[in-house]
GROMACS .gro file of C-alpha atoms in nm:
model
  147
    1UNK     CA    1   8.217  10.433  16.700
    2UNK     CA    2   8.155  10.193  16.942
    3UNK     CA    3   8.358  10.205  17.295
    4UNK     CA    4   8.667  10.008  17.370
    5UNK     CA    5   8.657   9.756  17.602
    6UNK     CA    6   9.012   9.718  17.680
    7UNK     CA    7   9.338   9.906  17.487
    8UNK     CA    8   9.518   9.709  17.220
    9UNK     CA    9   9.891   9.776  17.214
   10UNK     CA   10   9.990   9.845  16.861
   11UNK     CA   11  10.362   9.750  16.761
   12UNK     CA   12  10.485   9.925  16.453
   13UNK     CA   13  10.777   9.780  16.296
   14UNK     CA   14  10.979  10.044  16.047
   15UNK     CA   15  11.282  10.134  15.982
   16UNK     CA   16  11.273  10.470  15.801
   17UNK     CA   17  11.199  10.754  16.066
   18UNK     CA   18  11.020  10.927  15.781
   19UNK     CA   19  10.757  10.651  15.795
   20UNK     CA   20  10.743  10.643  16.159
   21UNK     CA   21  10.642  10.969  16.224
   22UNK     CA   22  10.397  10.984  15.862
   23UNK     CA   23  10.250  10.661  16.069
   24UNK     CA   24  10.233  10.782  16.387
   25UNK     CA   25  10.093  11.186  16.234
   26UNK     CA   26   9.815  10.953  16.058
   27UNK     CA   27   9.723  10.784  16.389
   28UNK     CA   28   9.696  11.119  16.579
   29UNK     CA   29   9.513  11.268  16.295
   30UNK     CA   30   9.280  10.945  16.298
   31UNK     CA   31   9.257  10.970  16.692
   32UNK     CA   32   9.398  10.684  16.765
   33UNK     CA   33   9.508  10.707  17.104
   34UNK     CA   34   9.605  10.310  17.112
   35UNK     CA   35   9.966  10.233  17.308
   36UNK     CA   36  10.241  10.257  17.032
   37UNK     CA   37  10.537  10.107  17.069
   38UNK     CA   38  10.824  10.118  16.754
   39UNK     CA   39  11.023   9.886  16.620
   40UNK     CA   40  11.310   9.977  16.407
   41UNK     CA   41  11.445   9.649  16.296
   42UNK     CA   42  11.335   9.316  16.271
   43UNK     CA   43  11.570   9.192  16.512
   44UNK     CA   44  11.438   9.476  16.777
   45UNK     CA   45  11.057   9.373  16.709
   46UNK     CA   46  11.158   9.011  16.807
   47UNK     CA   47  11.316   9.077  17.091
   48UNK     CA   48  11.029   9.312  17.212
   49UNK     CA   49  10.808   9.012  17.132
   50UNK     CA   50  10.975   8.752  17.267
   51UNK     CA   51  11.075   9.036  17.629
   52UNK     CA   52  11.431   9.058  17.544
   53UNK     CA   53  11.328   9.470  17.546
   54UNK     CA   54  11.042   9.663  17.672
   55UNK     CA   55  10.801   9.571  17.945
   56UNK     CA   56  10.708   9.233  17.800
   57UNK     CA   57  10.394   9.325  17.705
   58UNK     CA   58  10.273   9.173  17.380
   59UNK     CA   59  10.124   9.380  17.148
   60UNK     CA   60   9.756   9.327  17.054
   61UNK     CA   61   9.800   9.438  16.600
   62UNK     CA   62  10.124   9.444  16.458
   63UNK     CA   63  10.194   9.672  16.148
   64UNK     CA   64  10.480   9.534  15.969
   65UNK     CA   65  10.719   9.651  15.698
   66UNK     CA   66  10.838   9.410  15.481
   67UNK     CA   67  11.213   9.537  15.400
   68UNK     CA   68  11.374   9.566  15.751
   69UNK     CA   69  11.735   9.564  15.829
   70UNK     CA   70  11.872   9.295  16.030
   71UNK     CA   71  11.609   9.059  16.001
   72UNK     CA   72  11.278   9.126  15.668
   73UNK     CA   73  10.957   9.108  15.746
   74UNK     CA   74  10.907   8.812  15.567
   75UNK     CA   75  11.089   8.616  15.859
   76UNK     CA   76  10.911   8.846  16.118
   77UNK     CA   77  10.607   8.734  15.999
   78UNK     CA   78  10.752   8.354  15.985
   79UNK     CA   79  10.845   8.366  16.360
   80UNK     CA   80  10.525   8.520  16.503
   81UNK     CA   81  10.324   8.314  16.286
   82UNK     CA   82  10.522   8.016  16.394
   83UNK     CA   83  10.512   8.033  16.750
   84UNK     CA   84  10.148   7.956  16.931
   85UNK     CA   85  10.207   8.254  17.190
   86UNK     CA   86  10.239   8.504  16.916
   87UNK     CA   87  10.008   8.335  16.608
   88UNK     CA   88   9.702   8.498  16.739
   89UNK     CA   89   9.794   8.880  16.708
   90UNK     CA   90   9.687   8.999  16.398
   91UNK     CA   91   9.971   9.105  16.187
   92UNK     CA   92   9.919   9.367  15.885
   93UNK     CA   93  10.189   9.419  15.651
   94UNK     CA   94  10.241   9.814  15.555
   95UNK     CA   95  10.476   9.834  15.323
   96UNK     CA   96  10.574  10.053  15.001
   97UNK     CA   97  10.599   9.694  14.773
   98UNK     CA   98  10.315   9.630  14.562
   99UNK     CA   99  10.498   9.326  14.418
  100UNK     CA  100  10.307   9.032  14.380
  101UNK     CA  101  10.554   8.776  14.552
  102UNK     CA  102  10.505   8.967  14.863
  103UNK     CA  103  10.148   8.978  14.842
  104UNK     CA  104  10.130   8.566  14.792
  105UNK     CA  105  10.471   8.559  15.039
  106UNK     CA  106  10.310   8.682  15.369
  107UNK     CA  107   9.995   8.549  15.311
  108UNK     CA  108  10.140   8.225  15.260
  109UNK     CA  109  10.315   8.274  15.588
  110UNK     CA  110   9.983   8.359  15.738
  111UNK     CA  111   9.976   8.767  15.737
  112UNK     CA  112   9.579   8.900  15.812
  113UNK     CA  113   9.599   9.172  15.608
  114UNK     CA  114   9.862   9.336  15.317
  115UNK     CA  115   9.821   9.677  15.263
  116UNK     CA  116  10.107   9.910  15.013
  117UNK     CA  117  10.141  10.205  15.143
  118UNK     CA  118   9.962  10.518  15.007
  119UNK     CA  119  10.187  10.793  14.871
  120UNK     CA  120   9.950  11.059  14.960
  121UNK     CA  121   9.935  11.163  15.359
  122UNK     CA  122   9.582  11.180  15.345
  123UNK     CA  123   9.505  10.857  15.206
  124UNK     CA  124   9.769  10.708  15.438
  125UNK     CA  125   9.521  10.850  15.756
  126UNK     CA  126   9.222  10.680  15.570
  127UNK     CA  127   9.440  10.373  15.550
  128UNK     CA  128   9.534  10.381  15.948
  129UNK     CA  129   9.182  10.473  16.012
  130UNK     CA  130   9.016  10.173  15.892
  131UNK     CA  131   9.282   9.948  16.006
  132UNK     CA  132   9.234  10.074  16.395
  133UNK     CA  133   8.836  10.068  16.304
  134UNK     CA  134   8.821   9.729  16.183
  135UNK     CA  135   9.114   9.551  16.387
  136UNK     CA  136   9.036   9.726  16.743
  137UNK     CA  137   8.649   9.792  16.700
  138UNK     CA  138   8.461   9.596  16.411
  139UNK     CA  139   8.680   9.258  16.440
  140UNK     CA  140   8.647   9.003  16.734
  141UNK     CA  141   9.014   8.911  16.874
  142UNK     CA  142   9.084   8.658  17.123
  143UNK     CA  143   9.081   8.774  17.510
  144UNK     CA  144   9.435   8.670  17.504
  145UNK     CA  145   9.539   8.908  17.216
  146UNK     CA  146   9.359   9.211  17.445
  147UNK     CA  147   9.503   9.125  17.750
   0.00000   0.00000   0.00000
């Protein structure tokens, strides 16, 4: 695997603690050792984007859930999509819905990638593996989405 130029902060947006720490087992397992920070609403990853909270740092891949409290993915996805300082971060939707008006949904709203979740652990590591593979390694990302 090639070498990383620069670190790409990954925000993971989730609200069930059970999937947070299956997500963040898989990413240690895959040895990801990106910069995770978690979101636990949709309100609290838009204020993390926007520097309401945290450093101000934006975040270089975005895994989203879909069915957030506060404020869905759907309109996550809207805002960053929406807004030319955010459009350019790749977002990936990770969610348990295999329904095909989410599917059509986010990538109407512009979403890079929808994945449904695996059940199995170890197909959820395979899962997180290729996604850091191909989003931080393979794929070419704008300077700003790296800085």
């Amino acid at each position: 695997m090639p070498e990383m130029l620069e670190p790409v902060h990954i925000l993971l947006v989730e609200d069930n603690p059970h999937d947070v720490e299956i997500t963040v087992r898989a990413l240690e397992r895959g040895r990801v050792k990106n910069r995770l920070t978690v979101a636990r609403d949709g309100q609290e990853a838009l204020d993390f984007l926007y520097g309401d909270e945290g450093d101000g740092s934006r975040p270089g891949l975005i895994l989203l859930d879909l069915n957030l409290p506060k404020v869905d993915g759907h309109e996550v996805l809207k805002q960053i999509k929406g807004d030319p300082r955010l459009r350019r971060i790749p977002v990936i939707v990770l969610t348990a819905s295999t329904r095909d008006e989410d599917v059509v949904k986010s990538y109407d709203l512009g979403v890079n990638t929808f994945i449904s979740k695996p059940v199995r652990f170890e197909d959820f590591v395979k899962v997180v593996t290729t996604i850091h593979e191909y989003w931080i390694y393979i794929a070419t990302l704008p300077a700003t989405v790296r800085a």
